[in-house]
XYZ file of C-alpha atoms in Angstrom:
355
model
C 0.000 0.000 0.000
C 2.802 2.562 0.672
C 3.858 2.136 -2.974
C 0.311 2.859 -4.120
C 0.236 5.957 -1.907
C 2.989 7.438 -4.087
C 0.560 7.583 -7.016
C -1.963 10.398 -7.501
C -5.036 9.537 -5.441
C -7.468 9.290 -8.348
C -5.076 7.101 -10.364
C -4.712 4.637 -7.485
C -8.498 4.679 -7.075
C -8.978 3.642 -10.696
C -6.348 0.918 -10.300
C -8.121 -0.420 -7.212
C -11.460 -0.581 -9.022
C -9.756 -2.362 -11.940
C -8.149 -4.875 -9.565
C -11.463 -5.587 -7.871
C -13.236 -5.898 -11.222
C -10.860 -8.579 -12.484
C -10.323 -10.379 -9.199
C -6.704 -9.308 -8.756
C -7.479 -8.292 -5.160
C -7.987 -11.907 -4.114
C -10.789 -13.876 -2.499
C -12.470 -13.816 0.891
C -10.548 -15.834 3.486
C -12.530 -15.136 6.654
C -15.660 -17.267 7.092
C -18.492 -15.106 8.434
C -19.860 -16.429 11.715
C -23.523 -16.663 12.662
C -22.945 -13.662 14.944
C -22.248 -11.492 11.914
C -25.129 -12.691 9.760
C -28.044 -10.296 9.828
C -31.049 -8.963 7.943
C -30.744 -5.581 6.278
C -34.031 -4.158 4.967
C -35.514 -7.663 4.763
C -32.482 -8.895 2.832
C -30.193 -11.470 4.440
C -26.493 -10.538 4.429
C -23.610 -12.709 5.577
C -22.048 -9.813 7.490
C -22.848 -6.146 8.275
C -19.750 -4.646 6.629
C -20.416 -2.993 3.271
C -18.477 -0.843 0.817
C -19.800 2.711 0.680
C -20.826 4.593 -2.437
C -17.957 6.533 -3.960
C -15.594 3.620 -4.494
C -17.314 1.736 -7.323
C -19.094 4.716 -8.814
C -19.928 3.077 -12.134
C -20.920 -0.405 -10.966
C -17.878 -2.079 -12.523
C -16.514 -4.168 -9.645
C -19.568 -5.390 -7.722
C -18.836 -9.101 -7.964
C -15.176 -8.699 -7.041
C -16.011 -6.591 -3.996
C -18.390 -9.261 -2.729
C -15.686 -11.900 -3.164
C -13.293 -9.812 -1.061
C -15.707 -10.235 1.839
C -18.089 -7.282 1.877
C -21.595 -8.207 2.981
C -23.109 -5.718 0.545
C -21.931 -3.297 -2.137
C -23.285 0.193 -2.780
C -22.465 1.720 -6.152
C -22.716 5.314 -7.347
C -23.600 8.041 -7.037
C -25.250 7.602 -10.444
C -26.708 10.579 -12.300
C -29.364 10.422 -15.046
C -27.104 11.858 -17.749
C -23.377 11.154 -18.017
C -21.230 13.912 -16.564
C -17.500 14.351 -16.098
C -17.606 15.819 -12.619
C -15.279 18.530 -11.393
C -11.880 19.410 -12.825
C -8.818 17.405 -11.797
C -7.060 17.129 -9.429
C -10.109 16.443 -7.289
C -8.986 13.757 -4.852
C -6.290 14.183 -2.199
C -4.803 11.609 0.157
C -4.029 12.976 3.641
C -1.656 10.214 4.712
C -0.676 11.721 8.072
C -4.345 12.056 9.008
C -5.571 8.739 7.547
C -8.078 10.742 5.535
C -9.131 11.707 2.021
C -10.557 14.933 0.637
C -12.503 14.595 -2.598
C -14.480 16.923 -4.798
C -15.356 14.522 -7.618
C -18.733 16.160 -8.191
C -20.775 13.085 -9.176
C -18.621 11.945 -12.105
C -20.915 9.336 -13.610
C -21.381 7.171 -16.691
C -25.094 7.934 -16.400
C -28.175 5.820 -15.719
C -28.232 3.770 -18.929
C -24.650 2.444 -18.853
C -24.660 1.661 -15.137
C -28.086 0.019 -15.375
C -26.870 -2.260 -18.182
C -23.900 -3.387 -16.077
C -26.107 -4.285 -13.115
C -28.779 -5.919 -15.297
C -26.189 -8.136 -17.002
C -24.740 -9.107 -13.636
C -28.192 -10.063 -12.363
C -29.100 -11.924 -15.570
C -25.876 -13.950 -15.465
C -27.354 -16.078 -12.689
C -23.943 -16.436 -11.060
C -24.259 -13.467 -8.706
C -26.340 -13.629 -5.532
C -24.928 -10.637 -3.634
C -26.619 -7.531 -2.274
C -26.415 -4.348 -4.377
C -27.413 -0.857 -3.341
C -27.642 1.937 -5.923
C -26.844 5.449 -4.731
C -28.663 8.078 -6.798
C -27.480 11.612 -7.504
C -28.654 14.568 -9.564
C -27.010 16.156 -12.568
C -25.244 19.414 -11.851
C -27.364 21.317 -14.376
C -30.722 19.768 -13.472
C -33.391 22.305 -12.614
C -35.665 19.785 -10.876
C -33.818 17.521 -8.462
C -36.875 15.399 -7.686
C -37.194 14.399 -11.354
C -33.614 13.067 -11.360
C -34.178 10.959 -8.259
C -37.559 9.673 -9.425
C -35.979 8.635 -12.749
C -33.331 6.675 -10.861
C -35.897 4.960 -8.645
C -37.952 3.847 -11.642
C -34.966 2.582 -13.621
C -32.939 0.831 -10.914
C -35.882 -0.425 -8.863
C -36.022 -3.767 -10.746
C -32.296 -4.567 -10.273
C -31.308 -3.053 -6.902
C -31.676 -4.512 -3.414
C -31.981 -0.976 -2.077
C -31.856 2.579 -3.403
C -30.289 5.676 -1.852
C -31.213 9.322 -2.303
C -27.943 11.202 -1.915
C -28.528 14.869 -1.112
C -25.531 15.255 1.178
C -22.489 15.423 -1.095
C -20.748 18.794 -0.640
C -19.428 18.763 -4.213
C -22.589 19.563 -6.213
C -23.730 23.204 -5.816
C -26.963 23.525 -3.855
C -27.336 19.800 -3.194
C -27.128 19.971 0.591
C -29.869 22.605 0.675
C -32.255 19.768 -0.205
C -31.817 18.551 3.384
C -33.825 21.521 4.687
C -37.332 20.612 5.778
C -38.954 22.879 3.190
C -37.147 21.156 0.301
C -36.910 17.672 1.784
C -40.632 17.107 2.237
C -41.380 17.777 -1.427
C -38.452 15.674 -2.635
C -39.196 12.690 -0.430
C -42.926 12.704 -1.125
C -42.169 12.412 -4.861
C -39.483 9.774 -4.315
C -41.585 7.671 -1.948
C -44.558 7.794 -4.337
C -42.301 6.551 -7.161
C -40.939 3.794 -4.930
C -44.411 2.642 -3.926
C -45.440 2.468 -7.589
C -42.692 -0.051 -8.399
C -43.768 -3.641 -9.173
C -41.573 -4.886 -6.307
C -40.874 -3.489 -2.863
C -37.410 -1.919 -2.935
C -36.121 -0.219 0.248
C -35.480 3.508 -0.207
C -32.841 5.197 1.953
C -31.719 8.781 2.531
C -28.045 9.710 2.963
C -27.407 12.745 5.162
C -24.415 14.930 6.021
C -22.512 14.762 9.327
C -22.372 18.573 9.597
C -26.046 19.096 10.412
C -26.987 20.873 13.621
C -29.073 18.960 16.143
C -32.093 21.060 15.164
C -31.603 20.197 11.501
C -31.364 16.487 12.284
C -34.539 16.811 14.338
C -36.339 18.316 11.329
C -35.147 15.490 9.082
C -36.294 12.953 11.675
C -39.745 14.535 11.805
C -39.994 14.686 8.005
C -39.088 11.055 7.355
C -41.676 9.920 9.906
C -44.464 11.490 7.822
C -46.431 8.836 5.928
C -45.867 10.449 2.528
C -42.124 10.769 3.235
C -41.617 7.482 5.065
C -38.353 6.069 3.807
C -37.013 2.655 4.773
C -33.634 3.660 6.146
C -30.902 6.241 6.646
C -27.227 6.343 5.763
C -25.346 8.380 8.331
C -23.194 9.967 7.110
C -21.527 11.473 4.072
C -18.214 13.370 4.073
C -17.708 16.507 6.158
C -16.869 20.045 5.063
C -15.341 20.758 8.483
C -11.576 20.776 8.967
C -10.468 19.682 12.437
C -7.495 21.721 13.713
C -5.602 18.462 14.258
C -5.143 17.875 10.508
C -1.467 17.848 9.532
C -1.380 17.081 5.809
C -0.354 19.689 3.262
C -3.719 19.044 1.551
C -5.836 19.880 4.610
C -7.158 23.123 3.121
C -8.311 21.596 -0.169
C -11.994 22.086 -0.960
C -14.297 19.078 -0.864
C -15.567 16.433 1.500
C -13.271 15.027 4.173
C -13.539 11.301 4.954
C -11.598 8.872 7.082
C -10.333 8.900 10.666
C -11.196 12.566 11.449
C -14.867 11.789 10.724
C -15.291 8.788 13.019
C -16.639 10.538 16.142
C -18.736 13.071 14.230
C -20.549 10.359 12.296
C -21.077 8.177 15.390
C -22.668 11.110 17.225
C -24.983 11.716 14.269
C -25.975 8.030 14.272
C -26.714 8.192 17.996
C -28.850 11.316 17.532
C -30.860 9.998 14.586
C -31.474 6.612 16.226
C -32.756 8.329 19.358
C -34.979 10.817 17.492
C -36.570 8.095 15.363
C -36.969 5.726 18.293
C -34.960 3.107 16.452
C -37.806 2.698 13.950
C -35.714 3.678 10.907
C -32.747 1.344 10.208
C -29.407 3.110 9.904
C -26.261 2.254 7.961
C -23.329 3.889 9.731
C -20.475 5.357 7.694
C -17.498 7.487 8.582
C -13.950 6.689 9.611
C -14.365 2.983 10.416
C -10.969 1.278 10.344
C -11.325 -1.275 13.146
C -13.820 -3.700 14.607
C -14.052 -1.488 17.695
C -15.110 1.547 15.634
C -17.680 -0.569 13.799
C -18.938 -1.878 17.147
C -19.304 1.685 18.512
C -21.466 2.660 15.552
C -23.641 -0.416 16.041
C -24.061 0.391 19.736
C -25.030 3.933 18.701
C -27.827 2.533 16.532
C -26.418 1.333 13.222
C -27.753 -1.933 11.794
C -24.715 -2.181 9.507
C -21.634 -0.154 8.634
C -19.743 0.812 5.486
C -16.100 1.443 4.636
C -14.431 3.604 2.056
C -11.320 5.470 3.184
C -9.867 2.671 5.317
C -10.294 0.316 2.340
C -8.462 2.830 0.153
C -5.601 3.034 2.663
C -5.267 -0.620 3.672
C -6.788 -2.647 0.848
C -8.728 -5.948 1.133
C -7.123 -7.155 4.414
C -8.985 -4.434 6.342
C -12.347 -6.041 5.518
C -11.586 -9.365 7.189
C -9.739 -7.617 10.015
C -12.797 -5.538 10.906
C -15.121 -8.528 10.668
C -12.849 -10.650 12.853
C -12.498 -7.921 15.492
C -16.223 -7.152 15.460
C -17.070 -10.833 15.814
C -14.770 -11.117 18.842
C -16.256 -8.015 20.497
C -19.769 -9.389 20.057
C -18.682 -12.694 21.579
C -16.922 -11.069 24.551
C -19.946 -8.915 25.308
C -22.406 -11.790 25.208
C -24.215 -10.994 21.956
C -25.341 -13.994 19.947
C -25.915 -11.816 16.900
C -24.931 -8.347 15.734
C -28.604 -7.349 15.628
C -28.771 -7.775 19.422
C -26.080 -5.092 19.877
C -27.825 -2.460 17.746
C -28.633 0.630 19.803
C -27.473 -0.883 23.099
C -25.290 2.169 23.698
C -28.471 4.098 24.465
C -28.906 1.997 27.593
C -25.580 3.191 28.952
C -24.012 6.536 28.050
C -24.216 8.735 24.930
C -21.095 9.412 22.858
C -18.798 12.127 24.148
C -20.001 15.736 23.800
C -23.542 14.760 22.687
């Protein structure tokens, strides 16, 4: 991995996707225990560790990522029309901080190409894994809800779950859709489109970690409305904040910060959203997970499953089995027969620091 770190971040990203696509990354070696097996949105997964959207943006390496050991794979964000994203360089590796800053800006092959890749994978009959499709909007779209509705209708037949991503900091105006005024209209359209599908496909919302408590409360209230009732949350996306502890020369670059500096911020957001929704809305926890202990903390805070991105970029495939092995041992030591038993148990003790 240190040799790969010498390459430009986006080049090494493309190489990693290529390696996963063609199986160069190797096969899963850790056998998932019964403690790790769980149900995610009525879909059985062999373990609760997934790969977050942003790694396999175009749906090219889904099968390979499952073979590495991920319990589920989320692709995207996918936009209706192809778009190049922001100008390069747009991805920066903060090695000293175990973090990444990116401002890709939803670079996407577009709905049609990505849909064909997933359809062919499904039709092959050889793939039985869990696929989530993360949906974005085109930069120039005037009506965001139309972009998301189009994605729901197209990918509904081939996805195990769908995600409305309105929390990327790299598309102008996107995060404003998280405000209650905008969110209610967007979700009512998206939920109506989801309910009109011929099959029941879980619909999730991905939110930012930078929201104030009051803003998270408004989102919680909105998603509990019948017309806006989604099936789950992903908490959280990258952060626009810059902790004073950052040391890398790239710390002032514009974009979303992911990795180790995000771990506590995202866990606090998970804790808050789980509490405000009374645990009625399943949560996938994302942000800075690089150990079984950090995954366990997010599960105790209320996450049903967790996702990786930056730690996978830094450490490669071995990190997946390492986290699963450590998480499995923590569950065993603490008397949990299954990971689902640990979900939200942190609310029976103490909240995360500074909440």
